[in-house]
């Protein structure tokens, strides 16, 4: 039997959730599914929620989290994939209620599987992972809405987090003046090394302000925070500006008047990287493999192994992580 290792989270008495490394075996694949030998995964905020028992993410335990996986096809009942082919799976139900990339093997529907584009390694695809894909989608939305480097500064919130750090690096590469908002001002030099022009404190944006409009400061923004932070961002966009909103680390609720929209014509652009069509994911991966290729990609992630997951997950859950955690399942 084909045995592999996985980080499995179990529900214990008094709603405690505990993860440990276990041996698992993979059943025969069902029609239309692909078994993947996972080489790399990564740690995302949603994984931290799943591993800590958030039923909004994972309904039933024991469960193997990991919303990201990159590896080689081990077996496929879909003719679109051949054994040995390099592939990426992110989002859909992976790691939520389907065993995810914190295991050395996954079995997923072929419709979730993106082919690794030429020019991107399995490793780098997971340095980016869902966070990087989301950052890419945010930048893509801004570009589609006509944002150019000449329009003015672009703000990135949660700048040292997974989405934020990739958004900073990508926007800087594309020639934008990037302003990074962070709760970790001590990481300012690291952000500047990625090409960020200015670093501001998270608190500057997170306090509620009763004024319906604030000084026009940014042509565009990538926001991972939601809540009062997103409201302040919307109020601070210059005329015709756009914010790509993808997260809720501050709060899922926003309390904003329509005035920024009807007086300044600003755009609130929603970004989802989970359920969007595979073809769009493939398009963004292809950009990261070519014109969006990040020279500083190695500096974005710390590599960890299965046994180091508990500490990494706790740090991500507490908002204390800097950059990305790359999970090496072959180490
Ligand atoms: N829409 C989608 O498809 C999609 C996809 C991926 C992620 N997301 C969401 O995007 C958000 C960020 O994900 P991630 O993977 O980048 O998470 P992450 O790596 O944990 O980073 C989040 C960062 O946000 C900042 N932060 C923490 N608490 C905050 C608060 N109360 N107010 C403002 N900022 C705070 C911190 O950075 P600083 O210390 O630098 O401020 C933290 O490192 C999450 O809400 C996640 O669920 C959505």
PDB file of C-alpha atoms in Angstrom, residues 118-322:
ATOM      1  CA  UNK A 118       7.384  26.949 -18.272  1.00  0.00           C
ATOM      2  CA  UNK A 119       9.635  29.400 -16.424  1.00  0.00           C
ATOM      3  CA  UNK A 120       8.195  28.825 -12.941  1.00  0.00           C
ATOM      4  CA  UNK A 121       9.592  26.135 -10.625  1.00  0.00           C
ATOM      5  CA  UNK A 122       7.446  24.032  -8.311  1.00  0.00           C
ATOM      6  CA  UNK A 123       9.278  25.665  -5.426  1.00  0.00           C
ATOM      7  CA  UNK A 124       8.654  29.242  -6.566  1.00  0.00           C
ATOM      8  CA  UNK A 125       5.006  28.515  -7.323  1.00  0.00           C
ATOM      9  CA  UNK A 126       4.570  27.696  -3.629  1.00  0.00           C
ATOM     10  CA  UNK A 127       6.693  30.595  -2.415  1.00  0.00           C
ATOM     11  CA  UNK A 128       3.899  32.536  -4.111  1.00  0.00           C
ATOM     12  CA  UNK A 129       1.053  30.103  -3.333  1.00  0.00           C
ATOM     13  CA  UNK A 130      -2.486  31.342  -2.789  1.00  0.00           C
ATOM     14  CA  UNK A 131      -1.172  34.541  -1.212  1.00  0.00           C
ATOM     15  CA  UNK A 132       0.930  35.341  -4.270  1.00  0.00           C
ATOM     16  CA  UNK A 133      -1.812  34.339  -6.678  1.00  0.00           C
ATOM     17  CA  UNK A 134      -4.172  36.662  -4.785  1.00  0.00           C
ATOM     18  CA  UNK A 135      -1.659  39.495  -4.875  1.00  0.00           C
ATOM     19  CA  UNK A 136      -1.313  38.918  -8.623  1.00  0.00           C
ATOM     20  CA  UNK A 137      -5.089  38.999  -9.062  1.00  0.00           C
ATOM     21  CA  UNK A 138      -5.279  42.259  -7.094  1.00  0.00           C
ATOM     22  CA  UNK A 139      -2.621  43.851  -9.284  1.00  0.00           C
ATOM     23  CA  UNK A 140      -4.313  42.476 -12.404  1.00  0.00           C
ATOM     24  CA  UNK A 141      -7.646  44.036 -11.307  1.00  0.00           C
ATOM     25  CA  UNK A 142      -5.953  47.408 -10.753  1.00  0.00           C
ATOM     26  CA  UNK A 143      -4.268  47.260 -14.159  1.00  0.00           C
ATOM     27  CA  UNK A 144      -7.574  46.243 -15.819  1.00  0.00           C
ATOM     28  CA  UNK A 145      -9.119  49.316 -14.215  1.00  0.00           C
ATOM     29  CA  UNK A 146      -6.565  51.599 -15.827  1.00  0.00           C
ATOM     30  CA  UNK A 147      -4.236  52.212 -12.884  1.00  0.00           C
ATOM     31  CA  UNK A 148      -0.784  53.256 -14.146  1.00  0.00           C
ATOM     32  CA  UNK A 149       2.446  54.174 -12.339  1.00  0.00           C
ATOM     33  CA  UNK A 150       1.937  57.771 -13.490  1.00  0.00           C
ATOM     34  CA  UNK A 151      -1.412  57.988 -11.643  1.00  0.00           C
ATOM     35  CA  UNK A 152       0.227  58.224  -8.218  1.00  0.00           C
ATOM     36  CA  UNK A 153       1.157  56.174  -5.172  1.00  0.00           C
ATOM     37  CA  UNK A 154      -0.232  52.684  -4.542  1.00  0.00           C
ATOM     38  CA  UNK A 155      -0.893  51.622  -0.948  1.00  0.00           C
ATOM     39  CA  UNK A 156      -0.521  48.013   0.247  1.00  0.00           C
ATOM     40  CA  UNK A 157      -1.942  47.084   3.674  1.00  0.00           C
ATOM     41  CA  UNK A 158      -0.697  44.141   5.736  1.00  0.00           C
ATOM     42  CA  UNK A 159       2.521  44.641   3.804  1.00  0.00           C
ATOM     43  CA  UNK A 160       4.647  42.072   5.620  1.00  0.00           C
ATOM     44  CA  UNK A 161       1.976  39.349   5.286  1.00  0.00           C
ATOM     45  CA  UNK A 162       1.803  36.825   2.462  1.00  0.00           C
ATOM     46  CA  UNK A 163      -0.473  38.743   0.094  1.00  0.00           C
ATOM     47  CA  UNK A 164       1.019  42.077   1.079  1.00  0.00           C
ATOM     48  CA  UNK A 165       4.677  41.220   0.564  1.00  0.00           C
ATOM     49  CA  UNK A 166       4.085  39.752  -2.904  1.00  0.00           C
ATOM     50  CA  UNK A 167       1.888  42.733  -3.840  1.00  0.00           C
ATOM     51  CA  UNK A 168       4.678  45.108  -2.739  1.00  0.00           C
ATOM     52  CA  UNK A 169       7.334  43.232  -4.724  1.00  0.00           C
ATOM     53  CA  UNK A 170       5.166  42.947  -7.846  1.00  0.00           C
ATOM     54  CA  UNK A 171       3.939  46.543  -7.862  1.00  0.00           C
ATOM     55  CA  UNK A 172       7.509  47.795  -7.344  1.00  0.00           C
ATOM     56  CA  UNK A 173       8.703  45.618 -10.225  1.00  0.00           C
ATOM     57  CA  UNK A 174       5.985  47.109 -12.444  1.00  0.00           C
ATOM     58  CA  UNK A 175       7.259  50.615 -11.691  1.00  0.00           C
ATOM     59  CA  UNK A 176       4.712  51.786  -9.120  1.00  0.00           C
ATOM     60  CA  UNK A 177       5.538  54.019  -6.130  1.00  0.00           C
ATOM     61  CA  UNK A 178       4.515  51.643  -3.365  1.00  0.00           C
ATOM     62  CA  UNK A 179       3.528  52.771   0.124  1.00  0.00           C
ATOM     63  CA  UNK A 180       3.519  49.850   2.561  1.00  0.00           C
ATOM     64  CA  UNK A 181       1.320  49.886   5.658  1.00  0.00           C
ATOM     65  CA  UNK A 182       2.521  47.526   8.369  1.00  0.00           C
ATOM     66  CA  UNK A 183       2.152  46.740  12.037  1.00  0.00           C
ATOM     67  CA  UNK A 184       5.826  45.733  12.009  1.00  0.00           C
ATOM     68  CA  UNK A 185       7.743  48.948  11.379  1.00  0.00           C
ATOM     69  CA  UNK A 186      10.924  47.043  12.310  1.00  0.00           C
ATOM     70  CA  UNK A 187      10.574  45.292   8.902  1.00  0.00           C
ATOM     71  CA  UNK A 188      10.718  48.617   7.045  1.00  0.00           C
ATOM     72  CA  UNK A 189      14.185  48.009   5.602  1.00  0.00           C
ATOM     73  CA  UNK A 190      13.140  44.593   4.301  1.00  0.00           C
ATOM     74  CA  UNK A 191      10.147  46.160   2.549  1.00  0.00           C
ATOM     75  CA  UNK A 192      12.341  48.896   1.094  1.00  0.00           C
ATOM     76  CA  UNK A 193      14.735  46.255  -0.222  1.00  0.00           C
ATOM     77  CA  UNK A 194      11.782  44.936  -2.259  1.00  0.00           C
ATOM     78  CA  UNK A 195      11.354  48.360  -3.856  1.00  0.00           C
ATOM     79  CA  UNK A 196       8.809  49.951  -1.478  1.00  0.00           C
ATOM     80  CA  UNK A 197       9.229  53.762  -1.395  1.00  0.00           C
ATOM     81  CA  UNK A 198       7.541  54.561   1.901  1.00  0.00           C
ATOM     82  CA  UNK A 199       6.541  52.591   4.990  1.00  0.00           C
ATOM     83  CA  UNK A 200       3.685  53.764   7.232  1.00  0.00           C
ATOM     84  CA  UNK A 201       2.288  52.441  10.489  1.00  0.00           C
ATOM     85  CA  UNK A 202      -0.783  50.178  10.440  1.00  0.00           C
ATOM     86  CA  UNK A 203      -2.340  52.364  13.171  1.00  0.00           C
ATOM     87  CA  UNK A 204      -2.384  55.348  10.824  1.00  0.00           C
ATOM     88  CA  UNK A 205      -5.124  53.573   8.858  1.00  0.00           C
ATOM     89  CA  UNK A 206      -6.902  51.432  11.404  1.00  0.00           C
ATOM     90  CA  UNK A 207      -8.580  54.104  13.551  1.00  0.00           C
ATOM     91  CA  UNK A 208     -12.183  54.933  12.697  1.00  0.00           C
ATOM     92  CA  UNK A 209     -12.597  58.476  11.397  1.00  0.00           C
ATOM     93  CA  UNK A 210     -16.071  60.059  11.229  1.00  0.00           C
ATOM     94  CA  UNK A 211     -15.197  62.225   8.208  1.00  0.00           C
ATOM     95  CA  UNK A 212     -16.782  60.852   5.006  1.00  0.00           C
ATOM     96  CA  UNK A 213     -13.733  61.753   2.896  1.00  0.00           C
ATOM     97  CA  UNK A 214     -10.032  62.047   3.723  1.00  0.00           C
ATOM     98  CA  UNK A 215      -7.122  63.700   1.896  1.00  0.00           C
ATOM     99  CA  UNK A 216      -6.674  62.202  -1.589  1.00  0.00           C
ATOM    100  CA  UNK A 217      -3.421  60.286  -1.014  1.00  0.00           C
ATOM    101  CA  UNK A 218      -3.394  57.161  -3.196  1.00  0.00           C
ATOM    102  CA  UNK A 219      -4.194  56.365  -6.824  1.00  0.00           C
ATOM    103  CA  UNK A 220      -4.808  52.754  -5.912  1.00  0.00           C
ATOM    104  CA  UNK A 221      -4.502  50.204  -3.127  1.00  0.00           C
ATOM    105  CA  UNK A 222      -4.316  46.511  -2.341  1.00  0.00           C
ATOM    106  CA  UNK A 223      -6.120  45.837   0.933  1.00  0.00           C
ATOM    107  CA  UNK A 224      -5.957  42.645   2.988  1.00  0.00           C
ATOM    108  CA  UNK A 225      -7.474  44.123   6.143  1.00  0.00           C
ATOM    109  CA  UNK A 226     -11.100  45.113   5.490  1.00  0.00           C
ATOM    110  CA  UNK A 227     -12.816  46.865   8.428  1.00  0.00           C
ATOM    111  CA  UNK A 228     -11.879  50.397   9.413  1.00  0.00           C
ATOM    112  CA  UNK A 229      -8.629  50.051   7.426  1.00  0.00           C
ATOM    113  CA  UNK A 230     -10.459  49.469   4.139  1.00  0.00           C
ATOM    114  CA  UNK A 231     -12.874  52.301   4.944  1.00  0.00           C
ATOM    115  CA  UNK A 232      -9.952  54.708   5.470  1.00  0.00           C
ATOM    116  CA  UNK A 233      -8.353  53.459   2.245  1.00  0.00           C
ATOM    117  CA  UNK A 234     -11.555  54.088   0.263  1.00  0.00           C
ATOM    118  CA  UNK A 235     -11.803  57.593   1.734  1.00  0.00           C
ATOM    119  CA  UNK A 236      -8.130  58.307   0.887  1.00  0.00           C
ATOM    120  CA  UNK A 237      -8.236  57.303  -2.791  1.00  0.00           C
ATOM    121  CA  UNK A 238      -7.744  60.110  -5.261  1.00  0.00           C
ATOM    122  CA  UNK A 239     -10.339  60.901  -7.905  1.00  0.00           C
ATOM    123  CA  UNK A 240     -11.123  57.780  -9.980  1.00  0.00           C
ATOM    124  CA  UNK A 241      -8.852  55.617  -7.804  1.00  0.00           C
ATOM    125  CA  UNK A 242      -9.296  51.897  -7.181  1.00  0.00           C
ATOM    126  CA  UNK A 243      -8.773  49.528  -4.291  1.00  0.00           C
ATOM    127  CA  UNK A 244      -8.540  45.772  -4.754  1.00  0.00           C
ATOM    128  CA  UNK A 245     -10.004  44.257  -1.571  1.00  0.00           C
ATOM    129  CA  UNK A 246      -9.181  40.648  -0.795  1.00  0.00           C
ATOM    130  CA  UNK A 247      -8.983  40.159   2.971  1.00  0.00           C
ATOM    131  CA  UNK A 248     -10.486  40.604   6.398  1.00  0.00           C
ATOM    132  CA  UNK A 249      -7.650  40.411   8.926  1.00  0.00           C
ATOM    133  CA  UNK A 250      -8.935  43.640  10.506  1.00  0.00           C
ATOM    134  CA  UNK A 251     -12.672  42.929  10.124  1.00  0.00           C
ATOM    135  CA  UNK A 252     -15.155  41.624   7.522  1.00  0.00           C
ATOM    136  CA  UNK A 253     -17.473  44.576   8.229  1.00  0.00           C
ATOM    137  CA  UNK A 254     -17.154  47.970   6.576  1.00  0.00           C
ATOM    138  CA  UNK A 255     -19.039  51.115   7.492  1.00  0.00           C
ATOM    139  CA  UNK A 256     -18.657  53.631   4.692  1.00  0.00           C
ATOM    140  CA  UNK A 257     -20.895  56.232   3.043  1.00  0.00           C
ATOM    141  CA  UNK A 258     -21.378  56.340  -0.719  1.00  0.00           C
ATOM    142  CA  UNK A 259     -19.610  59.733  -0.873  1.00  0.00           C
ATOM    143  CA  UNK A 260     -16.182  58.446  -2.030  1.00  0.00           C
ATOM    144  CA  UNK A 261     -17.981  56.555  -4.806  1.00  0.00           C
ATOM    145  CA  UNK A 262     -20.305  59.333  -5.998  1.00  0.00           C
ATOM    146  CA  UNK A 263     -18.049  62.358  -5.403  1.00  0.00           C
ATOM    147  CA  UNK A 264     -14.667  60.867  -6.335  1.00  0.00           C
ATOM    148  CA  UNK A 265     -15.770  57.998  -8.576  1.00  0.00           C
ATOM    149  CA  UNK A 266     -13.573  55.522  -6.714  1.00  0.00           C
ATOM    150  CA  UNK A 267     -13.786  51.782  -7.370  1.00  0.00           C
ATOM    151  CA  UNK A 268     -14.016  48.996  -4.797  1.00  0.00           C
ATOM    152  CA  UNK A 269     -12.806  45.879  -6.614  1.00  0.00           C
ATOM    153  CA  UNK A 270     -13.481  42.513  -5.018  1.00  0.00           C
ATOM    154  CA  UNK A 271     -10.856  39.797  -5.462  1.00  0.00           C
ATOM    155  CA  UNK A 272     -11.396  36.063  -4.985  1.00  0.00           C
ATOM    156  CA  UNK A 273      -8.615  33.599  -5.728  1.00  0.00           C
ATOM    157  CA  UNK A 274     -10.420  30.485  -4.529  1.00  0.00           C
ATOM    158  CA  UNK A 275     -13.367  29.799  -6.825  1.00  0.00           C
ATOM    159  CA  UNK A 276     -12.341  31.789  -9.876  1.00  0.00           C
ATOM    160  CA  UNK A 277     -12.015  29.826 -13.130  1.00  0.00           C
ATOM    161  CA  UNK A 278      -8.908  27.698 -13.531  1.00  0.00           C
ATOM    162  CA  UNK A 279      -8.117  29.516 -16.800  1.00  0.00           C
ATOM    163  CA  UNK A 280      -7.690  32.807 -14.886  1.00  0.00           C
ATOM    164  CA  UNK A 281      -5.428  31.148 -12.304  1.00  0.00           C
ATOM    165  CA  UNK A 282      -3.393  29.701 -15.172  1.00  0.00           C
ATOM    166  CA  UNK A 283      -3.130  33.176 -16.727  1.00  0.00           C
ATOM    167  CA  UNK A 284      -1.749  34.680 -13.485  1.00  0.00           C
ATOM    168  CA  UNK A 285       0.723  31.780 -12.994  1.00  0.00           C
ATOM    169  CA  UNK A 286       1.923  32.341 -16.569  1.00  0.00           C
ATOM    170  CA  UNK A 287       2.537  36.033 -15.801  1.00  0.00           C
ATOM    171  CA  UNK A 288       4.584  35.107 -12.701  1.00  0.00           C
ATOM    172  CA  UNK A 289       6.573  32.759 -14.949  1.00  0.00           C
ATOM    173  CA  UNK A 290       7.381  35.532 -17.432  1.00  0.00           C
ATOM    174  CA  UNK A 291       6.935  39.307 -17.257  1.00  0.00           C
ATOM    175  CA  UNK A 292       6.009  39.265 -13.539  1.00  0.00           C
ATOM    176  CA  UNK A 293       8.942  37.032 -12.583  1.00  0.00           C
ATOM    177  CA  UNK A 294      10.212  38.316  -9.207  1.00  0.00           C
ATOM    178  CA  UNK A 295      13.976  38.465  -8.822  1.00  0.00           C
ATOM    179  CA  UNK A 296      13.681  38.715  -5.034  1.00  0.00           C
ATOM    180  CA  UNK A 297      11.451  35.645  -4.799  1.00  0.00           C
ATOM    181  CA  UNK A 298      13.935  33.708  -2.634  1.00  0.00           C
ATOM    182  CA  UNK A 299      13.808  36.417   0.017  1.00  0.00           C
ATOM    183  CA  UNK A 300      10.018  36.214   0.336  1.00  0.00           C
ATOM    184  CA  UNK A 301       9.794  32.858   2.101  1.00  0.00           C
ATOM    185  CA  UNK A 302      11.253  30.841   4.946  1.00  0.00           C
ATOM    186  CA  UNK A 303      11.383  27.105   4.219  1.00  0.00           C
ATOM    187  CA  UNK A 304       9.926  24.783   6.850  1.00  0.00           C
ATOM    188  CA  UNK A 305       9.206  21.034   7.208  1.00  0.00           C
ATOM    189  CA  UNK A 306       6.081  19.257   8.495  1.00  0.00           C
ATOM    190  CA  UNK A 307       7.310  19.227  12.114  1.00  0.00           C
ATOM    191  CA  UNK A 308       7.651  23.020  12.053  1.00  0.00           C
ATOM    192  CA  UNK A 309       4.041  23.628  10.993  1.00  0.00           C
ATOM    193  CA  UNK A 310       2.540  24.194  14.494  1.00  0.00           C
ATOM    194  CA  UNK A 311       4.862  27.129  15.206  1.00  0.00           C
ATOM    195  CA  UNK A 312       4.360  28.633  11.733  1.00  0.00           C
ATOM    196  CA  UNK A 313       0.567  28.289  11.922  1.00  0.00           C
ATOM    197  CA  UNK A 314       0.488  29.958  15.355  1.00  0.00           C
ATOM    198  CA  UNK A 315       2.572  32.858  14.076  1.00  0.00           C
ATOM    199  CA  UNK A 316       0.369  33.366  11.019  1.00  0.00           C
ATOM    200  CA  UNK A 317      -2.787  33.216  13.157  1.00  0.00           C
ATOM    201  CA  UNK A 318      -1.375  35.887  15.458  1.00  0.00           C
ATOM    202  CA  UNK A 319      -0.502  38.160  12.505  1.00  0.00           C
ATOM    203  CA  UNK A 320       3.161  37.920  13.466  1.00  0.00           C
ATOM    204  CA  UNK A 321       4.580  36.184  10.400  1.00  0.00           C
ATOM    205  CA  UNK A 322       6.813  38.060   7.993  1.00  0.00           C
TER     206      UNK A 322
END
